[in-house]
Amino acid sequence: MCGIVGIVGKQSVAPLLVDALKRLEYRGYDSAGVATLENGVLNRRRAQGKLVNLEKKLIAEPLNGFVGIGHTRWATHGVPNVENAHPHFSDNVAIVHNGIIENFRALREELEKKGYVFTSQTDTEVVAHLVASYLKEGLEPIKAAQKTFQRLEGAYALAILFKDADDMIIGARNGPPLAIGHGEGENYLGSDAIALAPFTNKITYLEDGDWCIIKKDNVEIFDFDGNPQERIAQTSASSSFLVDKGNHRHFMLKEIYEQPEVMSHTLSHYLDFGTCESHIGNDLPFDFAKIDRMAISACGTAYYAGLIAKYWFEKYARLPVDIDVASEFRYREMPLPKNGFALFISQSGETADTLASLRYCKEGGMHIGAVVNVVESTIARESDVIFRTLAGPEIGVASTKAFTCQLSVLASLAIAAGKARGVLSDEDEKRLVRELTEAPRYANAALKLEKDLEKIAHDVAKVRHILYLGRDTNFPLAMEGALKLKEISYIHAEGYPAGELKHGPIALIDEDMPVVVIAPHDSIFEKTVSNMQEVAARGGRIILITDEKGASLNSVDTEHMIVMPNMPDILTPLIYALPIQLLAYHTAVIMGTDVDQPRNLAKSVTVE
Ligand code: G6P
């Protein structure tokens, strides 16, 4: 989940490398660095922390050179300091790496015995020394690189620069994505097409095991064994414009406010607002009616979207759903149902665990579908069918609009499945679709509650622990609410099914531990009210998010109450997500954290 870039060009590349790194900063911002080759000398600048620190360093100490590599880091091995920042050097070689070299300990011992001195705690530095050791043995740079790739275990996207080759970068991919950009007298390497968008939209994606030689006027691709490969260049739709915050203080707030619009785009892509029919199921490469089970796998916020979808698929389509976080799914050796459907949800489409789960199901012969926001991503490319979320680029690390767009797609898909399986009648379908088309209107109403949520945030910002409770689809939403809060405010938060409170978490309740209860007036509202009574009876402070009907029927003392409009059941997770996001946002702003780039996190996680 670092970002890497390389340019073999016809002009000074350092400013271009920084421009590309700006677009890759979502992949990590623990440190950044660039290296260039000028007159046969490798030079580098590295800085701890965000890219802006590297930019300042480059102003004070500029780098020249027409060939160079760059890196933005999310630390795995070694603390985020300058020594551990990439590029790493050894003798005549400079290297940037995204991934984890799993056999780095054995390689490090071997290289130390040969006299190589390590200056960092990273796994990456072994790659630099290994290439250097093969050069020392007399191998040509290309052979030295190829031999190195054959020794590496783990995941890597690499770019290698050689002191003795002023017109060449070697790249390699095994796991994390790597794209080649084709320019005019200039060629590029980057973790994604967005990084290369200012330079070119002609992109070739490397496949796993591929490595490549990038020169100014020429690009060659080989497979792991060194056989030349033809990989088709595509025209990327990635925009070269950096998205800005508009009038908002943070990307996260901008993205929260975009939700009515992007939900509307996404829903109208799959639902006919005129006839109130779903057309998402029309061109599927399989028949929902013939499927016995469905598997969903995802990470983080996307996993909670999947968990909500499980309720929908089981309720509206009577289709049993197995759902796992992808890091568990990929190793738990689940028997794969023949003729089953596996659905993967990912904003970035690059999350390593989700991708590994997808490949596991693909090998098992399942139909593969993906709900993705980035259509050119690896997960999108490897799926049989893609269900796009039309959220647009999401910059804030804490996911907001991607989540509600994922829910928009998943609700539409569940309705299509229900129809195909004969569970939903034409009337049911029309009613549910009509209800979904109202989502943007309710989302706008929810945004009007921002000031009330900001007031509550002043109280939340004073606590160290907080619980979120919900039932039915609002239970996964409670977990998403807790995740949002901990991601950006660093307050410890847990989401629980409201009925599970009495089996343990209730022991935590006291006046220092507020409880956020998500309870629209649904068929189990009274049960949730009983759970709130249990909290109140123990001196707990309740922040209730309900609707007008729920507010009128609630009998429990609450410290704060947010009253949403009454709305159909299918809409509640989509719309109640907004107050949950706004509460987390304002709490983080009050606490003064870095809302868009919270500590320790990255937006795209390409390591397991
Ligand atoms: C990271 C991000 C989360 C995101 C998760 C899954 O942890 O910080 O916001 O939900 O990855 O990402 P994906 O791109 O697969 O949705």
Coordinates of C-alpha atoms and ligand atoms in Angstrom, one line a residue:
M1 CA 0.0 0.0 0.0
C2 CA 2.9 2.2 -0.7
G3 CA 2.8 4.1 -4.0
I4 CA 5.6 3.9 -6.5
V5 CA 6.4 5.7 -9.7
G6 CA 9.2 5.8 -12.3
I7 CA 9.9 8.0 -15.3
V8 CA 12.4 7.6 -18.1
G9 CA 12.1 11.0 -19.8
K10 CA 13.3 13.8 -21.8
Q11 CA 13.2 16.5 -19.1
S12 CA 14.0 16.9 -15.5
V13 CA 11.8 14.3 -13.8
A14 CA 11.9 15.2 -10.1
P15 CA 8.9 17.6 -10.3
L16 CA 7.0 15.1 -12.4
L17 CA 7.7 12.3 -9.8
V18 CA 6.3 14.6 -7.1
D19 CA 3.2 15.3 -9.2
A20 CA 2.6 11.6 -9.6
L21 CA 3.2 11.0 -5.9
K22 CA 0.6 13.5 -5.0
R23 CA -1.9 11.3 -6.7
L24 CA -0.6 8.2 -4.9
E25 CA -0.5 9.7 -1.4
Y26 CA -3.8 7.9 -0.6
R27 CA -1.7 4.7 -0.5
G28 CA 0.3 5.9 2.5
Y29 CA 1.9 9.1 3.9
D30 CA 4.4 7.9 6.4
S31 CA 7.3 9.2 4.3
A32 CA 8.2 10.0 0.7
G33 CA 11.3 10.0 -1.4
V34 CA 12.6 10.3 -5.0
A35 CA 15.9 9.3 -6.6
T36 CA 17.3 10.5 -10.0
L37 CA 20.3 9.7 -12.1
E38 CA 22.3 12.6 -13.3
N39 CA 25.6 12.4 -15.1
G40 CA 26.1 8.8 -13.8
V41 CA 25.4 9.7 -10.2
L42 CA 22.4 8.4 -8.2
N43 CA 21.0 11.1 -5.9
R44 CA 18.0 10.9 -3.6
R45 CA 15.9 13.1 -1.3
R46 CA 13.8 11.6 1.4
A47 CA 11.5 13.0 4.1
Q48 CA 9.6 11.7 7.0
G49 CA 5.8 12.4 7.0
K50 CA 3.6 13.7 4.3
L51 CA 4.7 14.5 0.8
V52 CA 4.7 18.2 1.5
N53 CA 7.9 17.6 3.6
L54 CA 9.6 16.1 0.6
E55 CA 8.5 19.0 -1.6
K56 CA 10.1 21.5 0.9
K57 CA 13.3 19.4 0.8
L58 CA 13.4 19.4 -3.0
I59 CA 13.0 23.2 -3.0
A60 CA 16.0 23.6 -0.7
E61 CA 18.0 20.9 -2.4
P62 CA 16.7 20.3 -6.0
L63 CA 17.4 17.1 -8.0
N64 CA 18.1 17.0 -11.7
G65 CA 18.2 14.1 -14.0
F66 CA 16.0 12.7 -16.8
V67 CA 15.4 9.3 -15.2
G68 CA 14.0 8.7 -11.7
I69 CA 11.9 6.8 -9.3
G70 CA 9.6 7.9 -6.4
H71 CA 7.8 6.5 -3.4
T72 CA 5.2 7.3 -0.8
R73 CA 5.2 4.9 2.1
W74 CA 2.8 3.1 4.4
A75 CA 5.2 1.5 6.9
T76 CA 5.2 -2.2 7.3
H77 CA 8.8 -3.1 8.3
G78 CA 10.5 -0.3 10.3
V79 CA 9.3 2.9 11.8
P80 CA 8.4 5.8 9.6
N81 CA 11.7 7.7 9.6
V82 CA 14.1 9.0 6.9
E83 CA 16.3 5.9 7.1
N84 CA 13.4 3.6 6.3
A85 CA 12.1 5.9 3.6
H86 CA 12.5 4.7 0.0
P87 CA 14.3 4.8 -2.4
H88 CA 16.8 2.4 -0.9
F89 CA 20.3 2.4 -2.3
S90 CA 23.0 -0.2 -2.7
D91 CA 26.2 0.4 -4.6
N92 CA 24.9 1.1 -8.1
V93 CA 21.3 0.6 -7.6
A94 CA 18.2 2.5 -6.3
I95 CA 14.9 0.8 -5.6
V96 CA 11.3 1.6 -4.6
H97 CA 8.9 -1.1 -3.5
N98 CA 5.3 -1.6 -2.6
G99 CA 4.5 -4.9 -0.8
I100 CA 6.3 -7.2 1.6
I101 CA 9.3 -9.4 0.9
E102 CA 8.5 -12.3 3.2
N103 CA 11.9 -14.0 3.0
F104 CA 13.8 -10.8 3.8
R105 CA 15.3 -12.2 7.0
A106 CA 17.1 -15.1 5.2
L107 CA 18.2 -12.8 2.4
R108 CA 19.4 -10.2 4.8
E109 CA 21.6 -12.8 6.6
E110 CA 23.0 -14.0 3.3
L111 CA 23.8 -10.5 2.2
E112 CA 25.3 -9.4 5.5
K113 CA 27.6 -12.4 5.3
K114 CA 28.7 -11.0 1.9
G115 CA 29.5 -7.7 3.6
Y116 CA 26.5 -5.7 2.7
V117 CA 25.7 -3.1 5.4
F118 CA 22.0 -2.4 6.1
T119 CA 21.0 1.2 6.9
S120 CA 17.3 0.6 7.4
Q121 CA 14.9 -1.8 9.1
T122 CA 12.9 -2.4 5.9
D123 CA 12.4 -5.6 4.0
T124 CA 13.0 -3.6 0.8
E125 CA 16.6 -2.9 1.4
V126 CA 17.4 -6.6 0.7
V127 CA 16.2 -6.2 -2.9
A128 CA 18.6 -3.3 -3.5
H129 CA 21.6 -5.3 -2.1
L130 CA 20.6 -8.4 -3.9
V131 CA 20.5 -6.7 -7.2
A132 CA 23.9 -5.0 -6.4
S133 CA 25.4 -8.4 -5.4
Y134 CA 24.4 -9.9 -8.8
L135 CA 25.9 -6.9 -10.6
K136 CA 29.1 -7.4 -8.6
E137 CA 29.2 -11.0 -9.8
G138 CA 29.3 -9.6 -13.3
L139 CA 25.7 -9.9 -14.4
E140 CA 24.2 -7.3 -16.7
P141 CA 21.6 -5.1 -14.9
I142 CA 18.7 -6.9 -16.7
K143 CA 19.9 -10.3 -15.7
A144 CA 20.7 -9.1 -12.2
A145 CA 17.2 -7.9 -11.8
Q146 CA 15.6 -11.0 -13.2
K147 CA 17.7 -13.2 -10.9
T148 CA 16.6 -11.1 -8.0
F149 CA 12.9 -11.5 -8.8
Q150 CA 13.4 -15.3 -8.8
R151 CA 14.8 -15.1 -5.2
L152 CA 11.9 -13.0 -3.8
E153 CA 9.0 -14.4 -1.9
G154 CA 6.0 -12.3 -1.0
A155 CA 4.3 -9.4 -2.7
Y156 CA 6.0 -6.7 -4.7
A157 CA 5.7 -3.9 -7.2
L158 CA 9.2 -2.7 -7.8
A159 CA 11.0 -0.1 -9.8
I160 CA 14.8 -0.3 -10.1
L161 CA 17.2 2.4 -11.3
F162 CA 20.8 1.6 -12.2
K163 CA 23.7 3.9 -12.0
D164 CA 25.1 2.6 -15.2
A165 CA 21.9 2.8 -17.3
D166 CA 20.7 6.4 -17.8
D167 CA 17.9 5.3 -20.1
M168 CA 16.3 2.5 -18.2
I169 CA 14.1 1.5 -15.3
I170 CA 13.2 -2.1 -14.6
G171 CA 9.8 -2.8 -13.0
A172 CA 8.2 -6.0 -11.7
R173 CA 4.9 -7.0 -10.3
N174 CA 3.9 -9.9 -8.1
G175 CA 0.7 -9.0 -6.2
P176 CA 0.4 -5.2 -5.9
P177 CA -0.6 -3.4 -9.1
L178 CA 1.9 -1.8 -11.5
A179 CA 1.0 0.1 -14.6
I180 CA 3.1 1.2 -17.5
G181 CA 2.4 4.6 -19.1
H182 CA 3.3 5.1 -22.7
G183 CA 4.4 8.6 -23.7
E184 CA 6.1 10.4 -26.5
G185 CA 9.8 9.9 -26.1
E186 CA 9.0 9.3 -22.4
N187 CA 7.7 6.3 -20.6
Y188 CA 6.4 5.7 -17.1
L189 CA 5.7 3.2 -14.3
G190 CA 3.2 3.8 -11.6
S191 CA 1.1 2.0 -9.0
D192 CA -2.0 3.1 -10.9
A193 CA -3.2 5.0 -13.9
I194 CA -4.3 7.9 -11.8
A195 CA -0.6 8.6 -10.9
L196 CA 0.3 8.7 -14.6
A197 CA -2.8 10.6 -15.8
P198 CA -0.9 14.0 -16.1
F199 CA 1.5 12.4 -18.5
T200 CA -0.4 9.8 -20.5
N201 CA -3.7 7.9 -20.7
K202 CA -2.2 5.0 -22.7
I203 CA -1.7 2.4 -20.0
T204 CA -0.6 -1.3 -19.9
Y205 CA -1.2 -3.2 -16.7
L206 CA 1.4 -5.8 -15.8
E207 CA 0.1 -9.2 -14.7
D208 CA 1.4 -11.1 -11.7
G209 CA 4.9 -12.4 -12.4
D210 CA 5.5 -9.9 -15.1
W211 CA 8.6 -7.7 -15.2
C212 CA 9.4 -4.9 -17.7
I213 CA 12.2 -2.8 -19.1
I214 CA 11.1 0.8 -19.5
K215 CA 13.2 3.0 -21.8
K216 CA 12.6 6.4 -23.3
D217 CA 11.4 5.1 -26.6
N218 CA 10.6 1.5 -25.9
V219 CA 8.9 -0.8 -23.4
E220 CA 9.4 -4.6 -23.1
I221 CA 7.4 -6.9 -21.0
F222 CA 8.4 -10.4 -19.9
D223 CA 6.9 -13.2 -17.8
F224 CA 8.5 -14.6 -14.7
D225 CA 10.7 -17.0 -16.8
G226 CA 11.8 -14.2 -19.1
N227 CA 9.6 -15.0 -22.1
P228 CA 8.6 -11.8 -23.9
Q229 CA 4.9 -11.0 -23.4
E230 CA 2.3 -8.9 -25.4
R231 CA 0.1 -7.1 -23.0
I232 CA -2.6 -4.9 -24.5
A233 CA -2.4 -1.1 -23.9
Q234 CA -5.6 0.5 -22.9
T235 CA -6.9 4.0 -22.9
S236 CA -7.4 5.0 -19.3
A237 CA -10.3 7.2 -18.3
S238 CA -8.4 8.5 -15.2
S239 CA -8.5 12.3 -15.0
S240 CA -5.3 14.3 -14.8
F241 CA -7.0 16.9 -12.6
L242 CA -6.4 16.6 -8.9
V243 CA -9.8 16.7 -7.2
D244 CA -10.1 19.7 -4.9
K245 CA -12.1 20.3 -1.7
G246 CA -14.4 22.9 -3.2
N247 CA -15.7 25.1 -0.4
H248 CA -15.3 22.4 2.2
R249 CA -12.7 22.3 4.9
H250 CA -11.9 18.6 4.3
F251 CA -12.4 16.1 1.5
M252 CA -14.3 13.9 4.0
L253 CA -17.0 16.6 4.5
K254 CA -17.1 17.3 0.8
E255 CA -17.6 13.6 0.1
I256 CA -20.3 13.3 2.8
Y257 CA -22.2 16.2 1.1
E258 CA -21.8 14.6 -2.4
Q259 CA -23.8 11.6 -1.2
P260 CA -27.3 12.6 -2.4
E261 CA -25.9 13.1 -5.9
V262 CA -23.6 10.1 -6.2
M263 CA -26.3 7.8 -4.7
S264 CA -28.7 9.1 -7.3
H265 CA -26.1 8.5 -10.1
T266 CA -25.5 5.0 -8.9
L267 CA -29.1 4.0 -8.3
S268 CA -30.2 5.4 -11.7
H269 CA -27.5 3.3 -13.3
Y270 CA -29.2 0.1 -12.1
L271 CA -32.8 1.1 -11.6
D272 CA -35.3 2.5 -14.0
F273 CA -36.8 5.5 -12.0
G274 CA -39.6 5.7 -14.5
T275 CA -40.9 2.1 -14.6
C276 CA -39.6 1.4 -11.1
E277 CA -37.9 -1.8 -12.3
S278 CA -34.4 -3.0 -11.6
H279 CA -32.3 -3.8 -14.7
I280 CA -29.1 -4.7 -12.9
G281 CA -29.8 -8.4 -13.4
N282 CA -30.4 -8.3 -17.2
D283 CA -26.9 -9.2 -18.4
L284 CA -25.5 -11.4 -15.7
P285 CA -23.4 -14.3 -16.7
F286 CA -25.3 -16.5 -14.4
D287 CA -28.9 -17.0 -13.2
F288 CA -29.8 -16.0 -9.6
A289 CA -32.6 -18.5 -9.7
K290 CA -30.1 -21.3 -10.1
I291 CA -27.8 -20.3 -7.3
D292 CA -28.0 -22.0 -3.9
R293 CA -25.6 -19.9 -1.9
M294 CA -23.7 -16.7 -2.2
A295 CA -20.4 -15.6 -0.7
I296 CA -19.5 -12.0 0.1
S297 CA -16.0 -10.9 1.1
A298 CA -14.5 -7.5 1.7
C299 CA -12.5 -5.4 4.1
G300 CA -13.1 -2.5 6.4
T301 CA -16.1 -0.3 5.4
A302 CA -16.8 -2.4 2.3
Y303 CA -17.2 -5.4 4.6
Y304 CA -19.9 -3.6 6.6
A305 CA -21.6 -2.8 3.3
G306 CA -21.5 -6.5 2.6
L307 CA -22.9 -7.4 6.0
I308 CA -25.9 -5.1 5.4
A309 CA -26.3 -6.8 2.0
K310 CA -26.5 -10.2 3.6
Y311 CA -29.6 -9.1 5.4
W312 CA -31.1 -7.9 2.1
F313 CA -30.2 -10.9 0.0
E314 CA -31.6 -13.2 2.7
K315 CA -34.8 -11.2 3.2
Y316 CA -35.6 -10.1 -0.3
A317 CA -34.2 -13.0 -2.3
R318 CA -34.2 -15.9 0.3
L319 CA -30.6 -16.4 -0.9
P320 CA -28.3 -17.6 2.0
V321 CA -25.2 -15.5 2.2
D322 CA -21.8 -16.4 3.8
I323 CA -19.9 -13.3 4.6
D324 CA -16.3 -13.0 5.8
V325 CA -13.7 -10.3 6.1
A326 CA -11.4 -11.1 3.3
S327 CA -8.3 -11.7 5.4
E328 CA -10.1 -14.6 7.1
F329 CA -12.0 -15.9 4.1
R330 CA -8.8 -16.5 2.0
Y331 CA -7.4 -18.9 4.6
R332 CA -10.3 -20.6 6.2
E333 CA -10.7 -23.2 3.5
M334 CA -14.4 -22.8 3.1
P335 CA -16.0 -25.4 0.9
L336 CA -17.0 -23.6 -2.3
P337 CA -20.5 -24.3 -3.5
K338 CA -20.7 -25.5 -7.0
N339 CA -22.4 -23.0 -9.2
G340 CA -22.1 -20.5 -6.4
F341 CA -21.8 -16.7 -6.7
A342 CA -19.0 -14.9 -4.9
L343 CA -19.3 -11.1 -4.6
F344 CA -16.3 -8.9 -3.7
I345 CA -16.8 -5.3 -2.5
S346 CA -14.0 -2.8 -2.8
Q347 CA -13.8 0.9 -3.3
S348 CA -10.2 0.8 -4.6
G349 CA -10.4 -2.6 -6.3
E350 CA -6.9 -3.3 -5.1
T351 CA -7.2 -4.5 -1.5
A352 CA -4.8 -7.5 -1.3
D353 CA -6.9 -9.7 0.9
T354 CA -10.1 -9.1 -1.2
L355 CA -8.2 -9.8 -4.4
A356 CA -6.7 -13.0 -2.9
S357 CA -10.2 -14.2 -1.9
L358 CA -11.5 -13.4 -5.4
R359 CA -8.8 -15.6 -6.9
Y360 CA -9.5 -18.4 -4.5
C361 CA -13.2 -18.4 -5.5
K362 CA -12.3 -18.1 -9.2
E363 CA -10.1 -21.2 -9.0
G364 CA -12.9 -22.9 -7.2
G365 CA -15.2 -22.3 -10.3
M366 CA -17.5 -19.8 -8.7
H367 CA -19.1 -16.9 -10.6
I368 CA -17.3 -13.8 -9.7
G369 CA -18.9 -10.4 -9.2
A370 CA -17.3 -7.2 -7.9
V371 CA -18.8 -4.0 -6.5
V372 CA -16.0 -1.5 -7.2
N373 CA -15.5 2.2 -7.5
V374 CA -12.3 2.1 -9.6
V375 CA -13.2 0.4 -12.8
E376 CA -9.6 -0.1 -14.0
S377 CA -8.6 -1.8 -10.8
T378 CA -7.3 -5.4 -10.6
I379 CA -10.4 -6.7 -8.8
A380 CA -12.6 -5.2 -11.6
R381 CA -10.4 -6.6 -14.3
E382 CA -10.4 -10.1 -12.8
S383 CA -14.2 -10.3 -12.2
D384 CA -16.8 -11.9 -14.5
V385 CA -19.2 -9.1 -13.9
I386 CA -18.6 -5.6 -12.4
F387 CA -21.2 -3.6 -10.5
R388 CA -19.8 -0.1 -10.6
T389 CA -20.4 2.4 -7.8
L390 CA -20.5 5.8 -9.4
A391 CA -19.1 7.6 -6.4
G392 CA -16.3 9.4 -8.2
P393 CA -12.9 9.6 -6.7
E394 CA -12.9 9.3 -2.9
I395 CA -10.0 11.1 -1.4
G396 CA -10.7 11.1 2.4
V397 CA -9.1 7.9 3.8
A398 CA -12.3 7.2 5.9
S399 CA -14.8 6.0 3.4
T400 CA -18.1 7.7 3.2
K401 CA -19.7 8.2 -0.2
A402 CA -18.2 4.9 -1.5
F403 CA -20.0 3.1 1.3
T404 CA -23.5 4.5 0.5
C405 CA -22.9 3.9 -3.2
Q406 CA -21.9 0.3 -2.4
L407 CA -25.2 0.0 -0.4
S408 CA -27.1 1.5 -3.4
V409 CA -25.7 -1.1 -5.7
L410 CA -26.2 -4.0 -3.2
A411 CA -29.8 -3.0 -2.5
S412 CA -30.5 -2.9 -6.3
L413 CA -28.8 -6.3 -6.8
A414 CA -30.8 -7.9 -3.9
I415 CA -34.0 -6.7 -5.5
A416 CA -32.9 -8.2 -8.9
A417 CA -32.0 -11.5 -7.1
G418 CA -35.4 -11.5 -5.3
K419 CA -37.2 -11.0 -8.6
A420 CA -35.2 -13.6 -10.4
R421 CA -35.8 -16.1 -7.7
G422 CA -39.5 -15.5 -7.6
V423 CA -39.5 -14.2 -4.1
L424 CA -40.5 -10.7 -5.0
S425 CA -43.5 -10.0 -7.2
D426 CA -43.7 -7.3 -9.8
E427 CA -45.5 -5.1 -7.2
D428 CA -42.8 -5.8 -4.6
E429 CA -40.1 -4.9 -7.0
K430 CA -41.8 -1.7 -8.0
R431 CA -42.4 -0.7 -4.4
L432 CA -38.8 -1.3 -3.3
V433 CA -37.3 0.4 -6.3
R434 CA -39.6 3.4 -5.8
E435 CA -38.5 3.5 -2.1
L436 CA -34.8 3.4 -3.2
T437 CA -35.3 6.3 -5.7
E438 CA -36.2 8.4 -2.6
A439 CA -32.7 7.9 -1.1
P440 CA -31.2 11.2 -2.4
R441 CA -34.1 13.2 -0.9
Y442 CA -33.8 11.6 2.5
A443 CA -30.0 12.0 2.3
N444 CA -30.5 15.7 1.8
A445 CA -32.8 15.8 4.8
A446 CA -30.2 14.0 6.9
L447 CA -27.5 16.5 5.9
K448 CA -29.6 19.3 7.4
L449 CA -29.0 17.8 10.8
E450 CA -25.3 18.6 10.7
K451 CA -25.4 21.4 13.3
D452 CA -27.1 19.1 15.8
L453 CA -24.5 16.5 15.3
E454 CA -21.7 19.0 15.7
K455 CA -23.2 19.9 19.1
I456 CA -23.2 16.2 20.2
A457 CA -19.6 15.9 18.9
H458 CA -18.5 18.3 21.5
D459 CA -19.5 15.8 24.2
V460 CA -18.2 12.8 22.2
A461 CA -14.8 14.5 21.9
K462 CA -14.4 14.4 25.7
V463 CA -14.7 10.6 26.1
R464 CA -12.2 7.8 25.5
H465 CA -14.6 5.0 24.8
I466 CA -18.0 4.7 23.2
L467 CA -20.4 2.0 22.1
Y468 CA -22.7 1.9 19.1
L469 CA -25.7 -0.3 19.1
G470 CA -28.2 -1.4 16.4
R471 CA -30.3 -4.3 15.3
D472 CA -30.9 -5.8 11.9
T473 CA -29.2 -3.8 9.1
N474 CA -28.5 -1.1 11.7
F475 CA -26.1 -3.5 13.6
P476 CA -23.5 -3.5 10.7
L477 CA -24.2 0.2 10.5
A478 CA -23.3 0.5 14.2
M479 CA -20.0 -1.2 13.5
E480 CA -19.4 1.2 10.6
G481 CA -20.2 4.1 12.9
A482 CA -17.7 2.8 15.4
L483 CA -15.1 2.3 12.7
K484 CA -15.6 5.8 11.3
L485 CA -15.1 7.3 14.8
K486 CA -12.0 5.4 15.7
E487 CA -10.4 5.9 12.3
I488 CA -10.4 9.7 12.4
S489 CA -10.8 10.7 16.1
Y490 CA -8.7 7.8 17.6
I491 CA -11.5 7.3 20.3
H492 CA -12.0 3.7 21.1
A493 CA -15.4 2.7 19.7
E494 CA -17.2 -0.7 19.4
G495 CA -20.3 -1.6 17.4
Y496 CA -22.6 -4.3 18.9
P497 CA -25.9 -5.9 18.1
A498 CA -28.2 -4.2 20.6
G499 CA -29.5 -7.6 21.9
E500 CA -25.9 -8.7 22.6
L501 CA -25.2 -5.9 25.0
K502 CA -26.3 -8.0 28.0
H503 CA -23.8 -10.7 27.2
G504 CA -20.8 -8.7 28.1
P505 CA -20.5 -5.1 27.0
I506 CA -23.0 -3.9 29.5
A507 CA -20.3 -4.4 32.1
L508 CA -18.6 -1.4 30.5
I509 CA -21.5 1.0 30.9
D510 CA -21.0 4.0 33.2
E511 CA -21.3 7.8 32.9
D512 CA -18.0 8.0 31.0
M513 CA -19.1 5.6 28.2
P514 CA -21.8 7.0 26.0
V515 CA -23.9 4.7 23.9
V516 CA -25.0 5.7 20.4
V517 CA -28.2 3.8 19.5
I518 CA -29.3 3.6 15.9
A519 CA -33.0 2.8 16.1
P520 CA -35.4 3.8 13.4
H521 CA -39.0 2.9 14.2
D522 CA -39.0 -0.6 12.6
S523 CA -40.6 -3.9 13.5
I524 CA -38.0 -4.5 16.3
F525 CA -37.9 -0.9 17.6
E526 CA -39.4 -2.0 21.0
K527 CA -36.7 -4.5 21.5
T528 CA -34.0 -1.9 21.0
V529 CA -35.9 0.4 23.4
S530 CA -35.6 -2.4 26.0
N531 CA -31.9 -2.5 25.4
M532 CA -31.7 1.3 25.9
Q533 CA -33.6 0.8 29.2
E534 CA -30.9 -1.5 30.3
V535 CA -28.3 1.1 29.5
A536 CA -30.2 3.9 31.2
A537 CA -30.8 1.8 34.3
R538 CA -27.0 1.6 34.8
G539 CA -26.4 5.3 34.5
G540 CA -25.4 5.1 30.8
R541 CA -25.7 8.2 28.6
I542 CA -27.7 7.6 25.4
I543 CA -27.3 9.3 22.1
L544 CA -30.3 8.1 20.1
I545 CA -30.6 8.4 16.4
T546 CA -34.2 7.6 15.5
D547 CA -37.1 8.9 13.3
E548 CA -40.1 11.0 14.1
K549 CA -42.2 8.0 15.0
G550 CA -39.4 6.5 17.2
A551 CA -38.9 9.8 18.9
S552 CA -42.6 10.0 19.8
L553 CA -42.7 6.5 21.1
N554 CA -39.4 6.4 23.0
S555 CA -39.8 6.2 26.7
V556 CA -36.1 6.2 27.7
D557 CA -34.2 9.3 28.9
T558 CA -31.6 10.3 26.3
E559 CA -28.8 12.8 26.6
H560 CA -29.1 13.6 22.9
M561 CA -31.6 12.7 20.2
I562 CA -31.3 13.1 16.5
V563 CA -34.6 12.8 14.8
M564 CA -34.6 11.7 11.1
P565 CA -37.6 11.7 8.9
N566 CA -39.7 8.5 8.8
M567 CA -38.5 6.4 5.9
P568 CA -38.9 2.9 4.4
D569 CA -36.8 0.1 6.0
I570 CA -34.7 -0.5 3.0
L571 CA -33.4 3.0 3.1
T572 CA -32.3 3.2 6.8
P573 CA -28.7 1.9 6.5
L574 CA -28.1 4.2 3.5
I575 CA -29.5 7.3 5.1
Y576 CA -28.5 6.7 8.8
A577 CA -24.9 6.4 7.5
L578 CA -24.9 10.2 7.1
P579 CA -25.4 11.3 10.8
I580 CA -23.0 8.6 11.8
Q581 CA -20.4 10.0 9.4
L582 CA -21.1 13.6 10.5
L583 CA -20.8 12.7 14.1
A584 CA -17.3 11.1 13.5
Y585 CA -16.3 14.0 11.3
H586 CA -17.1 16.7 13.8
T587 CA -15.6 14.8 16.7
A588 CA -12.4 14.5 14.8
V589 CA -12.4 18.2 13.8
I590 CA -13.0 19.3 17.4
M591 CA -10.1 17.0 18.5
G592 CA -7.9 18.5 15.9
T593 CA -6.8 15.3 14.2
D594 CA -5.9 15.0 10.5
V595 CA -9.3 14.1 9.2
D596 CA -8.4 13.3 5.6
Q597 CA -5.2 11.5 6.3
P598 CA -5.5 9.9 9.8
R599 CA -2.5 8.4 11.4
N600 CA -1.4 4.9 10.6
L601 CA -4.0 4.4 7.9
A602 CA -4.0 4.2 4.1
K603 CA -6.8 4.2 1.6
S604 CA -5.7 1.3 -0.5
V605 CA -4.2 -1.7 1.3
T606 CA -2.2 -3.8 -1.1
V607 CA -0.4 -5.9 1.5
E608 CA -2.0 -8.7 3.6
Ligands
G6P1 C1 -8.6 0.5 4.2 C2 -9.4 1.9 4.2 C3 -10.9 1.6 4.5 C4 -11.4 0.7 3.5 C5 -10.7 -0.7 3.4 C6 -11.1 -1.5 2.3 O1 -8.6 0.0 5.4 O2 -8.8 2.7 5.2 O3 -11.5 2.9 4.5 O4 -12.8 0.4 3.8 O5 -9.3 -0.4 3.2 O6 -10.8 -0.8 1.1 P1 -11.4 -1.1 -0.3 O7 -10.7 -0.2 -1.3 O8 -11.2 -2.6 -0.6 O9 -12.9 -0.8 -0.2

